[in-house]
Tab-separated table of C-alpha atoms and ligand atoms in Angstrom:
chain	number	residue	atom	x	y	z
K	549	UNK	CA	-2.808	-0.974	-29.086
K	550	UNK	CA	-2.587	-0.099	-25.132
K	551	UNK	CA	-5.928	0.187	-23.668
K	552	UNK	CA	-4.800	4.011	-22.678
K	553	UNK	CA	-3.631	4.947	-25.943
K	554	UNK	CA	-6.980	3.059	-27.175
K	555	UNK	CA	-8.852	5.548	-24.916
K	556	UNK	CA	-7.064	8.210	-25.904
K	557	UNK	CA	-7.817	7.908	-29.464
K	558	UNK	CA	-11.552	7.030	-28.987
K	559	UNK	CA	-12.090	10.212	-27.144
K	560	UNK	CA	-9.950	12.238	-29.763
K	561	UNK	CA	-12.375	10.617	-32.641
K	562	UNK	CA	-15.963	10.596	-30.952
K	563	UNK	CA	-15.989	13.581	-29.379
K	564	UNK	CA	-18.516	16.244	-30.889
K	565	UNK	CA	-20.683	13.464	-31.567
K	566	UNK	CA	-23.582	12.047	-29.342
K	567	UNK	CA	-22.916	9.444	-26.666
K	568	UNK	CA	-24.922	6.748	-24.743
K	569	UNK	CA	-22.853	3.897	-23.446
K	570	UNK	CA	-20.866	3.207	-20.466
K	571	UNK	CA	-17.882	2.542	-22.785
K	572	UNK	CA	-17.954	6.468	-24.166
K	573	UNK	CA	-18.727	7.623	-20.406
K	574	UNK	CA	-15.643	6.054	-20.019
K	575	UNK	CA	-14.046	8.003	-23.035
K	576	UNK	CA	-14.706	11.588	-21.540
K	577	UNK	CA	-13.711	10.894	-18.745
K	578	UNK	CA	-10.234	9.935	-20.031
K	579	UNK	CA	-10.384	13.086	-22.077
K	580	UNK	CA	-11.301	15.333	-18.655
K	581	UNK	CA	-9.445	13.502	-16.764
K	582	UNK	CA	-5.425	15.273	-16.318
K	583	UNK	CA	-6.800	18.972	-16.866
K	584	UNK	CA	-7.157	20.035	-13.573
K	585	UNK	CA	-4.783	17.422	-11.872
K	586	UNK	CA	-1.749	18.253	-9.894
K	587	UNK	CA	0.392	15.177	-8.926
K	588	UNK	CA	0.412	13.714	-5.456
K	589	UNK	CA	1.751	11.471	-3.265
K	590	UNK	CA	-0.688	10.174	-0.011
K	591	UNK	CA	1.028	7.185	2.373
K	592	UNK	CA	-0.649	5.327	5.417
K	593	UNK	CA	0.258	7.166	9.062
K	594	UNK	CA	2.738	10.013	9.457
K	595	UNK	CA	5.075	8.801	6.820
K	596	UNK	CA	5.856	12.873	5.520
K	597	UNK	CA	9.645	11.720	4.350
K	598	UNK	CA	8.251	9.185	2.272
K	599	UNK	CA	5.404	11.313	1.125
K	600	UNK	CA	7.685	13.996	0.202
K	601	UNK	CA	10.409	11.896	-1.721
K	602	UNK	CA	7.896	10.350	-3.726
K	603	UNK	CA	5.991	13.827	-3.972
K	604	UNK	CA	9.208	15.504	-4.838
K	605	UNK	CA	9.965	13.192	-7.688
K	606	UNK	CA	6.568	13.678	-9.253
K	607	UNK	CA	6.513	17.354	-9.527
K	608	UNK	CA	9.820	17.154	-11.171
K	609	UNK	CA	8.014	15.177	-13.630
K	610	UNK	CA	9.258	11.380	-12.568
K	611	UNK	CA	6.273	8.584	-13.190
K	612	UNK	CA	3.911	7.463	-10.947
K	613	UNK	CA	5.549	4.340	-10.715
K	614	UNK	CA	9.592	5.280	-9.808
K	615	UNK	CA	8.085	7.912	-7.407
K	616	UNK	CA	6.315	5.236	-5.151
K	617	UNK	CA	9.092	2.538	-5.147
K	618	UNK	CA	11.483	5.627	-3.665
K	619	UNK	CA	8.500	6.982	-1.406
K	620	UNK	CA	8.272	3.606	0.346
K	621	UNK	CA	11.995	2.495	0.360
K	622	UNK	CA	12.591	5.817	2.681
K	623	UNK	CA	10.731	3.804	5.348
K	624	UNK	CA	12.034	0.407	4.267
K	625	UNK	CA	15.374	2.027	5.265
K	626	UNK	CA	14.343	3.394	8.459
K	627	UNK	CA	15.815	1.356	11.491
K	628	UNK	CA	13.495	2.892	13.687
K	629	UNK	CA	10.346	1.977	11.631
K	630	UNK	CA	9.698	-1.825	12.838
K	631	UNK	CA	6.906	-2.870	10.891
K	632	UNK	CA	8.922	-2.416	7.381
K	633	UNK	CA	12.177	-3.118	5.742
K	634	UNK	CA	15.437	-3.480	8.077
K	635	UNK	CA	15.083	-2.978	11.572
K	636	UNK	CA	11.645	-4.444	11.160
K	637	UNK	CA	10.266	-6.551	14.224
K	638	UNK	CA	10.809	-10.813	13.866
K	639	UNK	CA	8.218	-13.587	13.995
K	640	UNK	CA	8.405	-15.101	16.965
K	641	UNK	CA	10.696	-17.338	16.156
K	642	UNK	CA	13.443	-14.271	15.325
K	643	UNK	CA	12.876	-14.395	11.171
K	644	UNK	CA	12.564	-10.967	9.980
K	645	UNK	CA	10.141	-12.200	7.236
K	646	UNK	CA	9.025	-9.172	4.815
K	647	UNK	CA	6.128	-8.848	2.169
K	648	UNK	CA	5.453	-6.460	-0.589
K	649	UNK	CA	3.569	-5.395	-3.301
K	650	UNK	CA	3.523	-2.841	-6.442
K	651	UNK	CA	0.969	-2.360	-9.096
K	652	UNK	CA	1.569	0.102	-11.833
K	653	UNK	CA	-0.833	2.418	-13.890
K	654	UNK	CA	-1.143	-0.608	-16.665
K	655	UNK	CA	-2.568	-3.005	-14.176
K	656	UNK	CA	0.556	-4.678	-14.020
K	657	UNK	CA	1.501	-6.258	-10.617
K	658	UNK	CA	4.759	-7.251	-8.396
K	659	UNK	CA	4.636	-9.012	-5.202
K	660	UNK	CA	7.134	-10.607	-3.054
K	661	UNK	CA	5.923	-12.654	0.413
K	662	UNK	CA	7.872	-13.640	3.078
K	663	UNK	CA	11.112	-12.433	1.818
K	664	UNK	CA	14.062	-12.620	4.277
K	665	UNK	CA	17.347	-10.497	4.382
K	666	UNK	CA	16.707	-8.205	1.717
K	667	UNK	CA	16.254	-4.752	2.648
K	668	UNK	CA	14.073	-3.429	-0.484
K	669	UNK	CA	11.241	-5.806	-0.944
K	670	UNK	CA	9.518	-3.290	-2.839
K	671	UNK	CA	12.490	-3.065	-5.379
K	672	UNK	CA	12.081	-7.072	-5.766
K	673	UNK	CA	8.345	-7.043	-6.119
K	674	UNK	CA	9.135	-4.629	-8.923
K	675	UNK	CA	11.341	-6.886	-10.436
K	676	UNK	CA	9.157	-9.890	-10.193
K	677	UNK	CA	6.513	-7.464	-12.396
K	678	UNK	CA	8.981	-6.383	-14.772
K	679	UNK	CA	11.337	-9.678	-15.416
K	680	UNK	CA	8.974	-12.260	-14.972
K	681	UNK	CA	5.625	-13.905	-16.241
K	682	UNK	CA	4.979	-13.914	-12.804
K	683	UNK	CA	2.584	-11.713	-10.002
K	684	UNK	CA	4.161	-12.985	-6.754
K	685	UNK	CA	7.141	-14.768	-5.503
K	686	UNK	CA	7.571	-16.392	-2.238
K	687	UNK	CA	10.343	-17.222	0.416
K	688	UNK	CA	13.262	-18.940	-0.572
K	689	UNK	CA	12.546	-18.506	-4.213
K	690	UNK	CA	11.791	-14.567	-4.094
K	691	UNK	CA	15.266	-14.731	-2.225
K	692	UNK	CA	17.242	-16.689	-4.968
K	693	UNK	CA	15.583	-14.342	-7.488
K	694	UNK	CA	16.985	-11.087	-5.706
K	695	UNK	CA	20.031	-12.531	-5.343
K	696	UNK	CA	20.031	-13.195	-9.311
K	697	UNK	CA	18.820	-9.737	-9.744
K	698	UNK	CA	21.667	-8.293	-7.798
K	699	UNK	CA	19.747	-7.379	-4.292
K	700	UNK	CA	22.670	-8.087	-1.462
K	701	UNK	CA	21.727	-10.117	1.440
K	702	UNK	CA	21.847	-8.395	4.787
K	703	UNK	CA	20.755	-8.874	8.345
K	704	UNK	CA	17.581	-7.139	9.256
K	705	UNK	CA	17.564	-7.806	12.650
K	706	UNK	CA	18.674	-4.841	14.451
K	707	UNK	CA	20.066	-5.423	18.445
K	708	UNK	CA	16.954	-3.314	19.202
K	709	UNK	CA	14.326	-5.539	17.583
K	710	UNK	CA	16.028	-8.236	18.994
K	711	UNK	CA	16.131	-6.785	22.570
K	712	UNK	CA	12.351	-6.292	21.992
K	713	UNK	CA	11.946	-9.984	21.042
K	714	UNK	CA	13.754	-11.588	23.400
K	715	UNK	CA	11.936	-9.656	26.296
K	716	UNK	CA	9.111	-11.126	24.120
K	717	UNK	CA	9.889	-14.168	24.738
K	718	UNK	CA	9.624	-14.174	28.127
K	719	UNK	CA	5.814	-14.182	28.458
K	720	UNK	CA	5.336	-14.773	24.490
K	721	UNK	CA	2.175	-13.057	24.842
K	722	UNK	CA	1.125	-12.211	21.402
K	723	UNK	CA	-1.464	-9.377	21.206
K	724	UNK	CA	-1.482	-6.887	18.678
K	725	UNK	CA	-2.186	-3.421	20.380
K	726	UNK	CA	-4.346	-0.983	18.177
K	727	UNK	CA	-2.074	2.081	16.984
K	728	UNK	CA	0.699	0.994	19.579
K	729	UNK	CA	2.574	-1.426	18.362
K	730	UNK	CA	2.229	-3.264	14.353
K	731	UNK	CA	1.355	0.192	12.854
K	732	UNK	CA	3.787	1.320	10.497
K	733	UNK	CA	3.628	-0.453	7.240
K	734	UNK	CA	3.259	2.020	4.388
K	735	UNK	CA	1.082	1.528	1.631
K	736	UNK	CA	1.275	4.877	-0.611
K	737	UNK	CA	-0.534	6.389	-4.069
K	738	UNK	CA	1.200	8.246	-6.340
K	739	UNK	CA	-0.375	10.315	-9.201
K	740	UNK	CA	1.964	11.749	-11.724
K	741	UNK	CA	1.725	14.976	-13.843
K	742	UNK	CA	0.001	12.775	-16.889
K	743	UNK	CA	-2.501	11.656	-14.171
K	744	UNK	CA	-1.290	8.229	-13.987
K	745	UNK	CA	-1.772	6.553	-10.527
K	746	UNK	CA	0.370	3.675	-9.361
K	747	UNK	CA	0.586	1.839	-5.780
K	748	UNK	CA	2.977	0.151	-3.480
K	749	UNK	CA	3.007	-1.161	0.236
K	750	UNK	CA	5.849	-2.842	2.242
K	751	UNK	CA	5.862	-4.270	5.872
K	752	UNK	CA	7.476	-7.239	8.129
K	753	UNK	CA	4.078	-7.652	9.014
K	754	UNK	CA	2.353	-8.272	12.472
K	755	UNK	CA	4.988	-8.388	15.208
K	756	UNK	CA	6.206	-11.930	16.500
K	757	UNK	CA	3.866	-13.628	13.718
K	758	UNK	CA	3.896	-16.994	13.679
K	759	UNK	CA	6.672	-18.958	10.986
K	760	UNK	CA	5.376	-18.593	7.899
K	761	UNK	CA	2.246	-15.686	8.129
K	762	UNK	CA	1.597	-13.779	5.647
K	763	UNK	CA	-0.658	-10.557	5.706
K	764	UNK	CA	-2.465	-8.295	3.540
K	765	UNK	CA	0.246	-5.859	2.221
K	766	UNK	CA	1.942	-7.993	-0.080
K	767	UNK	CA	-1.700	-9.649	-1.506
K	768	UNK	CA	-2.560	-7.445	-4.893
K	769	UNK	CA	-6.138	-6.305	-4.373
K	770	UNK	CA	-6.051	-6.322	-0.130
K	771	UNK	CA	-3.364	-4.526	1.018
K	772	UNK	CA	-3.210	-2.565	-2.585
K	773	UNK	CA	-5.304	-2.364	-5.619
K	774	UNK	CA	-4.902	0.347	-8.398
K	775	UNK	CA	-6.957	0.903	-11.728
K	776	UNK	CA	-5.777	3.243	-13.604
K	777	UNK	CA	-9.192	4.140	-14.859
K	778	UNK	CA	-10.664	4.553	-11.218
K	779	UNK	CA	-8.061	5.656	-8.757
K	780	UNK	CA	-6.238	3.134	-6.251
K	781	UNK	CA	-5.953	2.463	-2.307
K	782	UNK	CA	-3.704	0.779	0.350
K	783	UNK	CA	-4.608	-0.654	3.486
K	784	UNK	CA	-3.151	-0.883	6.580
K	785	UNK	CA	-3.680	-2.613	10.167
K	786	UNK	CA	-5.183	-6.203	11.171
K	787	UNK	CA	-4.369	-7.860	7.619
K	788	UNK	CA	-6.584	-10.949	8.444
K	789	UNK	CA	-9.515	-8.684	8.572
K	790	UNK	CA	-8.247	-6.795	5.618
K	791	UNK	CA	-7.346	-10.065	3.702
K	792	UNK	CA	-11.005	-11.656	4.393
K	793	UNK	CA	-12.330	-8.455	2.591
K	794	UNK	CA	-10.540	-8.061	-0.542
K	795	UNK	CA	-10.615	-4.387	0.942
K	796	UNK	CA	-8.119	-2.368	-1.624
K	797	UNK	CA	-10.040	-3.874	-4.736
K	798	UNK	CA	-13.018	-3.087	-2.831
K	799	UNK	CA	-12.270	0.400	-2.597
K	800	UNK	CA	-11.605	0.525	-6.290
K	801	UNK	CA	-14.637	-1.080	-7.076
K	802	UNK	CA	-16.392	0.688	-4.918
K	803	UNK	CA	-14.785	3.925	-6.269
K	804	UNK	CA	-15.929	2.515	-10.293
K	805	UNK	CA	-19.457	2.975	-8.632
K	806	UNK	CA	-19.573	6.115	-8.143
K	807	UNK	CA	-18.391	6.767	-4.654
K	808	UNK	CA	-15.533	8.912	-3.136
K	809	UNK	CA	-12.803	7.740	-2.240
K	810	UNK	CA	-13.717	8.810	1.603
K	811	UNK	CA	-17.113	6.637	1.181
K	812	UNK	CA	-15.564	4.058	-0.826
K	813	UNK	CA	-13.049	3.741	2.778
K	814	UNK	CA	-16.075	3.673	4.804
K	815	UNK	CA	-18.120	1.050	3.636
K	816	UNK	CA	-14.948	-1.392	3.197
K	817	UNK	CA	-14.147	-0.687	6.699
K	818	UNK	CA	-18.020	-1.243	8.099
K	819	UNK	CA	-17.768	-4.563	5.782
K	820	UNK	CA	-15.219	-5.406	7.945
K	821	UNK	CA	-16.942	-4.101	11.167
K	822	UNK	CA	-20.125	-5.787	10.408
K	823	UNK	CA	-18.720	-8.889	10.120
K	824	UNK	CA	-15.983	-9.333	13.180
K	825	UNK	CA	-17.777	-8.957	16.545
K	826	UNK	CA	-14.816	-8.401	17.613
K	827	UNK	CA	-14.163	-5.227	15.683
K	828	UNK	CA	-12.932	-3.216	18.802
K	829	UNK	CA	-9.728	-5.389	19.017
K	830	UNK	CA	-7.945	-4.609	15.839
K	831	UNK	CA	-7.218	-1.613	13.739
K	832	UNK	CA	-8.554	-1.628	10.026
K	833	UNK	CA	-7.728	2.043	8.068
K	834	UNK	CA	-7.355	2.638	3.837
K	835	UNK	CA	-6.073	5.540	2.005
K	836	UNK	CA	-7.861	6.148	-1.410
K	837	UNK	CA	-7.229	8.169	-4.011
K	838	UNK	CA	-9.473	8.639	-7.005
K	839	UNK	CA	-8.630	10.147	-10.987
K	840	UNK	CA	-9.616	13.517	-9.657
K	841	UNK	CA	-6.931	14.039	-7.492
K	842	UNK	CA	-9.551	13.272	-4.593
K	843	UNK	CA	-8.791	11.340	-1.481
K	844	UNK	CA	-10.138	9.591	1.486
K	845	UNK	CA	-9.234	8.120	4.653
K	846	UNK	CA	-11.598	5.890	7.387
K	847	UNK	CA	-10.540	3.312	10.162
K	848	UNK	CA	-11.660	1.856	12.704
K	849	UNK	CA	-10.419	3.534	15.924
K	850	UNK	CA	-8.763	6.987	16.415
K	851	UNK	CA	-5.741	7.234	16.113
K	852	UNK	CA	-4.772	5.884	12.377
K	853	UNK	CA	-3.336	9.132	10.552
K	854	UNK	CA	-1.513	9.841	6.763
K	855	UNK	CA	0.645	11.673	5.255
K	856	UNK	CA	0.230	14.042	1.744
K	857	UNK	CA	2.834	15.762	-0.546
K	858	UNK	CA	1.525	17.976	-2.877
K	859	UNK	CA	1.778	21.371	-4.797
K	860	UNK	CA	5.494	21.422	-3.132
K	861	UNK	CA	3.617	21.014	0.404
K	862	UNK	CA	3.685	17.726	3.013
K	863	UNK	CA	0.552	17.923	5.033
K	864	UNK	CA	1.429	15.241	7.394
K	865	UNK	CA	-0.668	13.772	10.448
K	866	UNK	CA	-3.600	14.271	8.700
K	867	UNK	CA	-6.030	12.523	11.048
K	868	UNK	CA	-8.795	9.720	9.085
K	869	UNK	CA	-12.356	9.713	9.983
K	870	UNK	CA	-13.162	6.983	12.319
K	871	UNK	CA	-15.841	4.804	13.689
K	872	UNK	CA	-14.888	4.702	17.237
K	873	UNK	CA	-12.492	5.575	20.173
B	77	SD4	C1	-0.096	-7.053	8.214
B	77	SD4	N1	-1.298	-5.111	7.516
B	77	SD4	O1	0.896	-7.736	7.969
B	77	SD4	C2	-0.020	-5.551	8.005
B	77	SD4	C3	0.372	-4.912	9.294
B	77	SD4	C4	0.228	-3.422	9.290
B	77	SD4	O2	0.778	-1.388	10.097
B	77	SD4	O3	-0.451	-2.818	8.519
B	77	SD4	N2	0.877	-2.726	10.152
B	77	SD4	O4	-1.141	-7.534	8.637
């Protein structure tokens, strides 16, 4: 029997009687849980098109987990968007190198890292979860598999990003900037009209990366973790930092403890901040959404902002708390 269906049926059968352990807790909350709960759609930065699709879809009653593979390919599409998809910016050796991630309201998990010439990672990280005994696929392999799956192979590298790089190359200084350049990978939640939550996040990663990096987004439990129990969250900026912290599962777990999804994106970021003296360089920020339908936002430094889709309304820019200028 499915764990939800499990749940389901234990709340149907114990309730009226009296409870005591964390495993009935558990139970009423799964009977509580979709009352009051409108679906939603919340993405990292201003990504309103993408929150909108994906919202869109869920309040026409589409899951949790088609509505977030179309929220994020909106931006995996967009040329001008280069930190995801096509168009995205190159390592510095020119390879537009992509990772990805998607985790639906089962716990099951997709990933695809550095993926090249494919312009829906997400779509492939799908696959890998639904077609496969496997969580994560990586470079030429991941490509081969698309290929098999019927993804077409295409040239990312737009004449802008490689304008960009090759005036790059001239000083091949490489310095991410916080909120200037590397900030436009989109992790998003979804929550669907059952109350089912799933996740997804796409980039090219950090700008003229070296050969081979890999960052956060595509790692299940950094730069995404969902429990369908709990609620789910997405990070977004220096994955490294984000990486060394588990920081999505973090949130979760975090979450599973009792705390909002605003504190649960506060402490993950001070973990971060209390460990890196040199916090001021790099951006850290983490959407969160919990079973309630609330959310939460925190970075590091001003300037990290997300996008919302709900009740047939984008609120877009909405600005996260932060520790610092
Ligand atoms: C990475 N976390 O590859 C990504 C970059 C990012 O907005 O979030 N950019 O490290």
């Amino acid at each position: 029997m499915r764990r939800r269906t499990f749940i389901e049926r234990s709340a149907i059968s114990l309730a009226g009687i009296s409870f005591g352990s964390s495993l009935i807790k558990s139970d009423l909350f799964a009977m509580t849980k979709n009352t009051a709960i409108k679906p939603m759609a919340i993405a990292t930065w201003n990504f309103q098109k993408a929150a909108q699709t994906a919202g869109e879809m869920l309040e026409q009653g589409e899951n949790a987990l088609d509505a977030v593979e179309q929220g994020v390919m909106v931006e995996e599409s967009n040329l001008k968007n280069t930190t995801v998809g096509d168009g995205g910016a190159p390592d510095r050796d020119g390879n537009v190198t992509l990772d990805a991630c998607i985790m639906d309201a089962t716990g099951n998990a997709g990933s695809v890292v550095y993926l090249k010439e494919i312009e829906h990672p997400v779509s492939v990280a799908r696959k890998v979860m639904e077609e496969t005994p496997h969580v994560m696929l990586a470079g030429e392999g991941a490509l081969q598999f698309a290929i098999q799956q019927g993804f077409k192979r295409k040239n990312l590298l737009t004449p802008e990003s490689e304008a960009e790089w090759k005036e790059w190359l001239k000083n091949k200084e490489y310095k991410p900037i916080i909120n200037i350049e590397n900030h436009d990978t989109i992790g998003m939640l979804c929550m669907d009209k059952n109350g089912d939550i799933a996740g997804a996040c796409t980039t090219s990663g950090l700008s003229y990366k070296m050969n081979g990096r890999v960052g956060d987004s595509p790692i299940i439990g950094s730069g995404l973790f969902v429990d369908n129990e709990i609620g789910g969250a997405a990070g977004t900026g220096m994955g490294e930092a984000i990486m060394k912290s588990v920081g999505s599962f973090l949130i979760v777990e975090l979450m599973r403890q009792g705390k909002s999804p605003q504190e649960a994106c506060q402490e993950a970021v001070m973990r971060t901040v209390n460990k890196s003296p040199n916090y001021k360089d790099f951006q850290v920020a983490y959407i969160a959404m919990n079973k309630n339908g609330e959310v939460g936002s925190y970075c590091i430094h001003k300037g990290f902002s997300y996008a919302m889709f709900q009740d047939g309304k984008s609120s877009d820019n909405l600005s996260a708390s932060y520790l610092e200028e």
